[in-house]
Short mmCIF file of C-alpha atoms in Angstrom, two decimals:
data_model
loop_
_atom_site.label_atom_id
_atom_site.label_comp_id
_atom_site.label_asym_id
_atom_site.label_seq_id
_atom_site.Cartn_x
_atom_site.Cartn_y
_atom_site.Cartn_z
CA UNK A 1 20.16 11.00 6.42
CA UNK A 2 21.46 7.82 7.80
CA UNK A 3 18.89 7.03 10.42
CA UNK A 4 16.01 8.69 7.72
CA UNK A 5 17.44 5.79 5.12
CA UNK A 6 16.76 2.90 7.54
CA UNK A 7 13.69 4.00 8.21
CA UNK A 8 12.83 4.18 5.16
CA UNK A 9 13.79 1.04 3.68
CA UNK A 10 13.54 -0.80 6.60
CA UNK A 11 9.46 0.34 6.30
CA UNK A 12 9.02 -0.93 2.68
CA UNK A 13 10.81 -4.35 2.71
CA UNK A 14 9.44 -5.06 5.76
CA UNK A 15 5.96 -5.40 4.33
CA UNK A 16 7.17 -7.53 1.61
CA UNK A 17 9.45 -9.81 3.95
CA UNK A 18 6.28 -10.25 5.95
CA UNK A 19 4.79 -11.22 2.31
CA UNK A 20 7.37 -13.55 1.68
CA UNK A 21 7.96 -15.19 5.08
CA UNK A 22 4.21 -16.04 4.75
CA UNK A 23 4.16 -17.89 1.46
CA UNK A 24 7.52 -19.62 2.14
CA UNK A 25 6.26 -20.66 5.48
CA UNK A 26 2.95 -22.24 3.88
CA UNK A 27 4.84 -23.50 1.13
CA UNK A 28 7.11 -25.68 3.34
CA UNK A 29 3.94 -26.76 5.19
CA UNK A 30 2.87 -28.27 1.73
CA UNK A 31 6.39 -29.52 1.21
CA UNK A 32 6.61 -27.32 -2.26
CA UNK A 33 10.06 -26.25 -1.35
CA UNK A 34 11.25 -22.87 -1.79
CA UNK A 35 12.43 -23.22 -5.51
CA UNK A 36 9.56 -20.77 -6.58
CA UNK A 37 10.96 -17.86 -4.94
CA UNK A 38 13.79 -17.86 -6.98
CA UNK A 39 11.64 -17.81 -9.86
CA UNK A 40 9.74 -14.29 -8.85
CA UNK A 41 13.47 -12.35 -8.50
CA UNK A 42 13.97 -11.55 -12.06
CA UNK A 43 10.70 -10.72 -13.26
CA UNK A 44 10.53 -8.45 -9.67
CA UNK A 45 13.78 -6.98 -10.48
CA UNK A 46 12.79 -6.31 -14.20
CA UNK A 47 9.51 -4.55 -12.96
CA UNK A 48 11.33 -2.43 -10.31
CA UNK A 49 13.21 -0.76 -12.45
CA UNK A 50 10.62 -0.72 -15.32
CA UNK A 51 8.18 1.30 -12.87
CA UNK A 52 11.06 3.35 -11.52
CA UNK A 53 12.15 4.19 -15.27
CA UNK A 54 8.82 5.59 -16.39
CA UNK A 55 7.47 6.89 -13.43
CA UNK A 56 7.29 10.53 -15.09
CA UNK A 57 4.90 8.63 -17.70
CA UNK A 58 3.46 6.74 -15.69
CA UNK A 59 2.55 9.65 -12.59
CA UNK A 60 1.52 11.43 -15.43
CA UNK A 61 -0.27 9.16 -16.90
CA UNK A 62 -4.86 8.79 -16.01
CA UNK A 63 -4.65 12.71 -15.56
CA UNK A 64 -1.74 12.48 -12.95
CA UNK A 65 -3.86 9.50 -11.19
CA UNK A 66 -1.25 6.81 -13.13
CA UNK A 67 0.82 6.07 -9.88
CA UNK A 68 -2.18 5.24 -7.81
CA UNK A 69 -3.77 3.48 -10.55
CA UNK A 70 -0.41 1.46 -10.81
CA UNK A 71 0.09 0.71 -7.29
CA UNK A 72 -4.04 -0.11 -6.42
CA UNK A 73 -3.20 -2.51 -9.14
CA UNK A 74 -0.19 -4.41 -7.88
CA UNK A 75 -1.87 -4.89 -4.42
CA UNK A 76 -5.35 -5.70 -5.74
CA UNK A 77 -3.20 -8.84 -7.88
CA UNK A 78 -1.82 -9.76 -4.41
CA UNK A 79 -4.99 -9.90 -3.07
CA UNK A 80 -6.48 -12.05 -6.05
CA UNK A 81 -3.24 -14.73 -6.16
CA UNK A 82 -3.46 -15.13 -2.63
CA UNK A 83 -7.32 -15.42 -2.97
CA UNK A 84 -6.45 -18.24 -5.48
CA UNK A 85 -3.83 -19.48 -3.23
CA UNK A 86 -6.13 -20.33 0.04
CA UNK A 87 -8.83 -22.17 -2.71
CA UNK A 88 -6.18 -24.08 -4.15
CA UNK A 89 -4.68 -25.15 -1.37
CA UNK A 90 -8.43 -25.77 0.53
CA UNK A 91 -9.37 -27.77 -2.47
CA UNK A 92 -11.52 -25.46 -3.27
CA UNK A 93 -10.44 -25.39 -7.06
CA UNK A 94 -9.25 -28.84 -8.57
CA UNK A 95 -6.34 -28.16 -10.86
CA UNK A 96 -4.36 -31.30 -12.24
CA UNK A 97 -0.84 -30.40 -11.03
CA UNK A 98 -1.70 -28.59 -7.64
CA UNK A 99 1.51 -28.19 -6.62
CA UNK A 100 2.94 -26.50 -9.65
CA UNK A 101 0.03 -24.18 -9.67
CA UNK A 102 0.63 -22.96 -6.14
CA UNK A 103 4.21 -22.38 -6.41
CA UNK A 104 3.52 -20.42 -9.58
CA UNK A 105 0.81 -18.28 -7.81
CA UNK A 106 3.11 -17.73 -5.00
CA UNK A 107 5.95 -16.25 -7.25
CA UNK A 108 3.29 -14.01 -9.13
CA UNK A 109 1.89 -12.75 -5.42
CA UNK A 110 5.37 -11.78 -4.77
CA UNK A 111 6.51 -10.19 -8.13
CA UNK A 112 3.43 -7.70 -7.37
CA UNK A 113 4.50 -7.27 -3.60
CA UNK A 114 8.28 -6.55 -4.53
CA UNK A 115 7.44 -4.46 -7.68
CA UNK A 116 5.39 -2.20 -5.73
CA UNK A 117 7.92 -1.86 -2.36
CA UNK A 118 10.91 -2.23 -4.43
CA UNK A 119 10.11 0.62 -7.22
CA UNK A 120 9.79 3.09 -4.25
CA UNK A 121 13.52 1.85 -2.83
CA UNK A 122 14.59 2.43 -6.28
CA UNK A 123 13.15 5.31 -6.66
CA UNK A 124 14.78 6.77 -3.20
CA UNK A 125 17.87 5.18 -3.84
CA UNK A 126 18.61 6.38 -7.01
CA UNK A 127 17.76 9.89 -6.34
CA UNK A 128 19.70 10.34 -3.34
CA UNK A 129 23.20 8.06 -4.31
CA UNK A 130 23.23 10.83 -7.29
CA UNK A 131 24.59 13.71 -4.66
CA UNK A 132 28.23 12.84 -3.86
CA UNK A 133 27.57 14.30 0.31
CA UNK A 134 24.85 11.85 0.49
CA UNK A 135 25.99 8.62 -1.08
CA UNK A 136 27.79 6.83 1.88
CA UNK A 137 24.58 7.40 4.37
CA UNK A 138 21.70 6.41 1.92
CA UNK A 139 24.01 3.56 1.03
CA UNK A 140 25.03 2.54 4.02
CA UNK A 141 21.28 3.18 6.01
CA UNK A 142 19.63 1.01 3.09
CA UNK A 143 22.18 -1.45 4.02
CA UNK A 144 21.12 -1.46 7.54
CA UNK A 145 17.76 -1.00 6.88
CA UNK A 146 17.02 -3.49 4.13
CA UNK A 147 19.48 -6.43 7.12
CA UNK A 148 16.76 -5.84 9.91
CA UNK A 149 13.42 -6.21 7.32
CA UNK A 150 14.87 -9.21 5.98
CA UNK A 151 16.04 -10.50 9.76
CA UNK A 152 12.72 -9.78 10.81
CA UNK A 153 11.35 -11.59 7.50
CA UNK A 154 13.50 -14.86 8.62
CA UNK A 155 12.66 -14.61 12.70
CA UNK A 156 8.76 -14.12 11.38
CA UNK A 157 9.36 -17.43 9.30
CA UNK A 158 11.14 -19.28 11.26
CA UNK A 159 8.76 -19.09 14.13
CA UNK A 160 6.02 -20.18 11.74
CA UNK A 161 8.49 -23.46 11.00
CA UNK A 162 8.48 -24.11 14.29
CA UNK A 163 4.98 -24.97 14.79
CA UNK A 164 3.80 -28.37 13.52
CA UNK A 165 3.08 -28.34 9.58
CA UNK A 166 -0.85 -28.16 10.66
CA UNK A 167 -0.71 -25.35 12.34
CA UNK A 168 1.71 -23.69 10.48
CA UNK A 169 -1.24 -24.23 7.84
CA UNK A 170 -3.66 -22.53 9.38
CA UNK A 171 -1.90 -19.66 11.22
CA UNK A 172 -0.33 -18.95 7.64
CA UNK A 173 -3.45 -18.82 5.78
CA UNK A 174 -5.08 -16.42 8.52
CA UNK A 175 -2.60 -14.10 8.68
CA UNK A 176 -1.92 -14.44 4.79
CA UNK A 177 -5.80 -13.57 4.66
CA UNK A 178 -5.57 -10.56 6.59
CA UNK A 179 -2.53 -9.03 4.69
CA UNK A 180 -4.63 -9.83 1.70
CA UNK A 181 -7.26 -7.50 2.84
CA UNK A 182 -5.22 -5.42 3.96
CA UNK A 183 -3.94 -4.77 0.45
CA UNK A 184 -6.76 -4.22 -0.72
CA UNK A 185 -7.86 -1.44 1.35
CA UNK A 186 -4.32 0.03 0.42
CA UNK A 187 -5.77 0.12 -3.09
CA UNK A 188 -8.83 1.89 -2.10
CA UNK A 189 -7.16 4.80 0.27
CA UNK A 190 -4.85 4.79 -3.10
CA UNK A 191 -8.09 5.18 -5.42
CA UNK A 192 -9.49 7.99 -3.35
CA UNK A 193 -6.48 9.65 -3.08
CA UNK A 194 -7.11 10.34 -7.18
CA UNK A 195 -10.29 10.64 -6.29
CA UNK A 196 -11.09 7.35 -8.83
CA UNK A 197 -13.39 6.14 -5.16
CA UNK A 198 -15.72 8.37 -3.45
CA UNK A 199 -14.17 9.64 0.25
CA UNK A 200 -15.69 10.47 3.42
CA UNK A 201 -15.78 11.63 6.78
CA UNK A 202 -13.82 9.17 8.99
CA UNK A 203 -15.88 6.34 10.88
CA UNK A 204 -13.43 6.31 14.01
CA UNK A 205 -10.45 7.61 14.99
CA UNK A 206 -8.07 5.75 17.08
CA UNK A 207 -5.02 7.70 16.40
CA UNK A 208 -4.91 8.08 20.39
CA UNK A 209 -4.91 4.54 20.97
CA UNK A 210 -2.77 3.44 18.34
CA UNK A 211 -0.91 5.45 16.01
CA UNK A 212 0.07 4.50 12.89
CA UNK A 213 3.26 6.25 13.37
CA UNK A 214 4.38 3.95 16.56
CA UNK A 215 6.10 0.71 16.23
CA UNK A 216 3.18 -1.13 17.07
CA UNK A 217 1.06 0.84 14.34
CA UNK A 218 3.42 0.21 11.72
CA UNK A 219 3.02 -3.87 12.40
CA UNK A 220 -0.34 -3.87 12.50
CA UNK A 221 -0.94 -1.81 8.82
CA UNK A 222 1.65 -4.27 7.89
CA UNK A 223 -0.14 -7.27 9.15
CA UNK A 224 -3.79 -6.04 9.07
CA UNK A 225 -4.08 -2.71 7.06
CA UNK A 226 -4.03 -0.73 10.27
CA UNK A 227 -5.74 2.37 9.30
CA UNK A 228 -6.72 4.83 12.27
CA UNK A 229 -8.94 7.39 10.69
CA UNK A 230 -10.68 4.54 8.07
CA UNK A 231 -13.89 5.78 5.98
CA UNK A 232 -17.21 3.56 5.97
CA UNK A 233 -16.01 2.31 2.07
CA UNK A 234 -12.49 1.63 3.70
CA UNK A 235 -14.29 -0.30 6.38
CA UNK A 236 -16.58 -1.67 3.84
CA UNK A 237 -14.28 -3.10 1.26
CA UNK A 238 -11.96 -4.49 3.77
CA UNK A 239 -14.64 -6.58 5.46
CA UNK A 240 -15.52 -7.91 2.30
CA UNK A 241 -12.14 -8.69 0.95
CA UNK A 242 -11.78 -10.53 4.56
CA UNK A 243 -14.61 -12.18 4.29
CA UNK A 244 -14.28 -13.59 0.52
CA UNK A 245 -10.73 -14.58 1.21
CA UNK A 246 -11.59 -16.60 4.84
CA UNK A 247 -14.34 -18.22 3.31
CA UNK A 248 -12.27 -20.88 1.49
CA UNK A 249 -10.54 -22.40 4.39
CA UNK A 250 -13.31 -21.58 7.12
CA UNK A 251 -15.34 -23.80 4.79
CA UNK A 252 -12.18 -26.04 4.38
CA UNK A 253 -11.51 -26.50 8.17
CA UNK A 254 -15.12 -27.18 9.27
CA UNK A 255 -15.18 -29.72 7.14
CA UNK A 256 -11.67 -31.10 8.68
CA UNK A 257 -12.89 -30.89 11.66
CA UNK A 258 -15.77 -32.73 10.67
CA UNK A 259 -13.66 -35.65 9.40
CA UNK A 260 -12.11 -35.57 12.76
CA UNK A 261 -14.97 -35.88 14.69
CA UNK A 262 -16.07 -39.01 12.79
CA UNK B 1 -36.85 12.70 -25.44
CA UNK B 2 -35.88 9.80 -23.72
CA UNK B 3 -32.38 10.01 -24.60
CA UNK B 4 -32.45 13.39 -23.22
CA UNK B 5 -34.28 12.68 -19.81
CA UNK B 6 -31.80 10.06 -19.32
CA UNK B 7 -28.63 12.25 -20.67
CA UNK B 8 -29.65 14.88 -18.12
CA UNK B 9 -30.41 12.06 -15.01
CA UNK B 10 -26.64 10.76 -15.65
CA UNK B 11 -25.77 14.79 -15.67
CA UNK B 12 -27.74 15.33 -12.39
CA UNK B 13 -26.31 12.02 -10.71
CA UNK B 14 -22.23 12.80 -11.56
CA UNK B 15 -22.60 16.40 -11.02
CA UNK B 16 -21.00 16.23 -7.61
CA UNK B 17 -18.23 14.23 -8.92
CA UNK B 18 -17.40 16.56 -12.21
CA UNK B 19 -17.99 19.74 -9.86
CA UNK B 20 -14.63 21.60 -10.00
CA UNK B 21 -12.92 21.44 -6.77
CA UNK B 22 -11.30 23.93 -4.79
CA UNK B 23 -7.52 23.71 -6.29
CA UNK B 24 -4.14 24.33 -3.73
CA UNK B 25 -0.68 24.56 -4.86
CA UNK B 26 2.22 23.63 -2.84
CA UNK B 27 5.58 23.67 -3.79
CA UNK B 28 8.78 22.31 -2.62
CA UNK B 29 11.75 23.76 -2.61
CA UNK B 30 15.27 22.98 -0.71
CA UNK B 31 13.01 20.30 0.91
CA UNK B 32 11.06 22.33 2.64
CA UNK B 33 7.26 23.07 2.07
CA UNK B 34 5.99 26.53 0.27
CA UNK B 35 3.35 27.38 1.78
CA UNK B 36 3.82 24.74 4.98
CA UNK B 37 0.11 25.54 6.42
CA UNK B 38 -2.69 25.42 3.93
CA UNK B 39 -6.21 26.60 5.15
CA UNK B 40 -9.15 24.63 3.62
CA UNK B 41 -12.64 24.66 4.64
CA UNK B 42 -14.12 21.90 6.22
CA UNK B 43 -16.60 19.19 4.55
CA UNK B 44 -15.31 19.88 0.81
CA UNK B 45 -12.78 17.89 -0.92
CA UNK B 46 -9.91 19.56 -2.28
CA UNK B 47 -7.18 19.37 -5.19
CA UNK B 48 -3.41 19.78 -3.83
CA UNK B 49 -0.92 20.03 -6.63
CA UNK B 50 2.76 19.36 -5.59
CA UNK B 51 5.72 20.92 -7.55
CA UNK B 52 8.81 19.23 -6.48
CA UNK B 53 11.37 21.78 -7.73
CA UNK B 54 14.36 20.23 -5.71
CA UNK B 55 16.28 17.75 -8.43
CA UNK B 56 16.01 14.97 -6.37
CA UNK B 57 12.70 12.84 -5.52
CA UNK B 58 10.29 13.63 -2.90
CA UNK B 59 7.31 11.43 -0.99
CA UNK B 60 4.94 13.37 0.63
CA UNK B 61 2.97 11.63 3.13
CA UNK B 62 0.54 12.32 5.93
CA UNK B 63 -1.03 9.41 8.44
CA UNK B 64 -3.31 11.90 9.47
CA UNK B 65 -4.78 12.44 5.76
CA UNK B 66 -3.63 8.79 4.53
CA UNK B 67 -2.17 9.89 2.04
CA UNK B 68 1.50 9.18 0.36
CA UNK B 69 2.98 9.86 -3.02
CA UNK B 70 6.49 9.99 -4.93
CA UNK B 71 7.08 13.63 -6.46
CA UNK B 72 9.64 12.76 -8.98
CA UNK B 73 12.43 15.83 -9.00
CA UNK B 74 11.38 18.57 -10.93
CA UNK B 75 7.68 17.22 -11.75
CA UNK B 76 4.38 17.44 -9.78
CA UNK B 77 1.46 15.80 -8.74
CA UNK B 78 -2.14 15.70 -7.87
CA UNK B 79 -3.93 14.48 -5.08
CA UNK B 80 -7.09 14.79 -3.06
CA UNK B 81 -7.97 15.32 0.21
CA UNK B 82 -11.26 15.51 2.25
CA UNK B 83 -13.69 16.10 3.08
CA UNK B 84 -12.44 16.65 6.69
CA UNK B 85 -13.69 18.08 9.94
CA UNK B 86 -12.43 20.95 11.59
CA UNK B 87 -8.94 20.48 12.83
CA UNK B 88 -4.56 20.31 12.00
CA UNK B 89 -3.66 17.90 9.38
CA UNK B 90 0.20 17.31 9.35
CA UNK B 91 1.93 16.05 6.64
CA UNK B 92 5.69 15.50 5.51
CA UNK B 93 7.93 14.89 2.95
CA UNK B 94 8.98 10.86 3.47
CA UNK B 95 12.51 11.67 1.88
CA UNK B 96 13.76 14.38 3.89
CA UNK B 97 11.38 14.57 7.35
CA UNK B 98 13.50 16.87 9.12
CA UNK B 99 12.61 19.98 7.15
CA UNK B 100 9.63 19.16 4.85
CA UNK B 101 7.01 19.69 7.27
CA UNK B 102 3.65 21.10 6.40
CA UNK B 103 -0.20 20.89 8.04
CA UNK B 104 -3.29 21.18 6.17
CA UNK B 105 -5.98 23.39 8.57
CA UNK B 106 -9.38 22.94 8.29
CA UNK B 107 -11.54 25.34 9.61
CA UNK B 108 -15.46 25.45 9.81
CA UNK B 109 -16.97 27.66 7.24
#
């Protein structure tokens, strides 16, 4: 129960530290501080338990598809702040107080990231701290698990600060583009699972290679959506989302680079 | 008329989606899977609905079939799989992996 817990925890707030080392490390690289994270906890906390409160309804809810509706939702808003954070920051969209505008889009991206990671902690939490025999190991393996996500979280962002603000830039926006589409393609494996999305035979499976089970597999869906049995609409929709979301600051470093060549 | 040609076009085009699919029940029980094999044919998508009857909460998940979902305790849930080729689909209950183990099997008609 104890080693199940970390896993478990460790698994779901390691995708949102990820998240959240991202947008502070771009954030410092634009000198906005990291005031606006502190803004996203109570909203995120009020939504945690909100979803983990009426997830009977809510389950139920679409003809049982309310969960997956719920979820493909919370990811897909990810996906669109962080779409609106990469044109914002490429001046790509003029807004009169920039910087107010990103840290506010920041704190939304993560209220969706920790609403949907954090309701299924809740959820897990809750159910298993209720049985006296199990209390001290789910406690104590969140505890563990929930130290190394959030270490991990710190050691990600912390080797972003070391790079000059630049590059932090750009390697933040490219990976903060991937786990964009990433999310998205969450959504859609989410969406077929109620059968909302039309499925399919795989395209390729590299289960052999990678699988999602090892170590390395768990970064990479983390990071990049790592799926190793994706459909063509999988494939599809996760090209697209890449390709919408790097279009911004492609567009915005050519024409950088362009300055600098003058 | 026209209404009608078109009313029956729509009815043609989503027939495959409002076609009733093949429905499985599983159940869970002391964390462990009832039945833990499943036999579905391959190339059809199916309907798998999940009682949790344990009191606490349940996740069942499967990398193979991508799929993952919270079974609250004592309610189900639906979800679809397929279609898949021939060949063992495992899956497992996140919550308790030791004993809820199941595989979906997909043989060739």
């Amino acid at each position: 129960m104890l080693l199940n817990s970390v896993i478990i925890i460790l698994r779901e707030v390691l995708e949102a530290a990820i998240l959240v080392s991202l947008l502070l490390a771009l954030s410092f690289s634009l000198r906005l501080g990291a005031r606006w994270l502190l803004w996203a906890i109570l909203p995120a906390l009020l939504g945690i338990v909100g979803m983990a409160t009426f997830i009977d309804t809510i389950t139920d809810a679409f003809d049982g598809a309310g969960q997956e509706l719920t979820n493909a939702s919370l990811q897909i808003l990810v996906y669109c702040f962080s779409l609106l954070i990469v044109s914002v920051s490429a001046g790509l969209i003029i807004a009169n107080n920039k910087t107010s505008l990103l840290r506010w889009l920041m704190a939304l991206a993560v209220v969706c990231a920790l609403i949907r990671e954090g309701s299924e902690i809740f959820i897990y939490v809750a159910g298993f701290s209720s049985a006296e025999e199990l209390r001290a190991a789910v406690f104590i393996g969140s505890g563990i698990g929930a130290s190394i996500g959030i270490s991990l979280g710190v050691l990600i962002l912390s080797g972003l600060h070391a790079l000059t603000p630049a590059r932090t830039y750009q390697v933040t926006l490219l990976l903060l583009s991937f786990i964009a589409a990433g999310m998205v393609m969450q959504a859609t494996i989410l969406l077929q699972q109620v059968d909302w999305l039309p499925s399919g035979k795989p395209l390729w499976n590299s289960s052999h290679l990678i699988s999602e089970q090892s170590i390395t597999g768990e970064l990479l869906y983390a990071v990049f959506g790592y799926e190793s049995t994706p459909t063509t609409i999988q494939v599809v929709i996760y090209s697209l989302s890449l390709i919408g979301i790097a279009l911004p600051w492609l567009g915005r470093n050519s024409f950088w680079n362009s300055k600098h060549v003058d | 008329m026209k209404a009608r040609i078109t009313l029956c076009l729509i009815c043609l085009i989503c027939s495959p989606c409002w076609a009733e699919k093949p429905v499985f029940d599983i159940e869970i029980k002391n964390h462990l899977f009832h039945p833990s094999e499943i036999k579905i044919p391959a190339g059809t998508k199916v309907k798998l609905i999940i009682y949790n009857r344990d009191s606490t909460p349940e996740e069942f998940e499967s990398y193979a079939l991508n799929r993952e979902k919270v079974i609250m305790g004592g309610r189900k849930a639906t979800i679809f799989i397929g279609p898949l080729s021939a060949g063992t689909y495992p899956f497992f209950g996140e919550f308790n992996p030791r004993t809820a183990q199941g595989k979906v099997i997909v043989n060739e008609i």
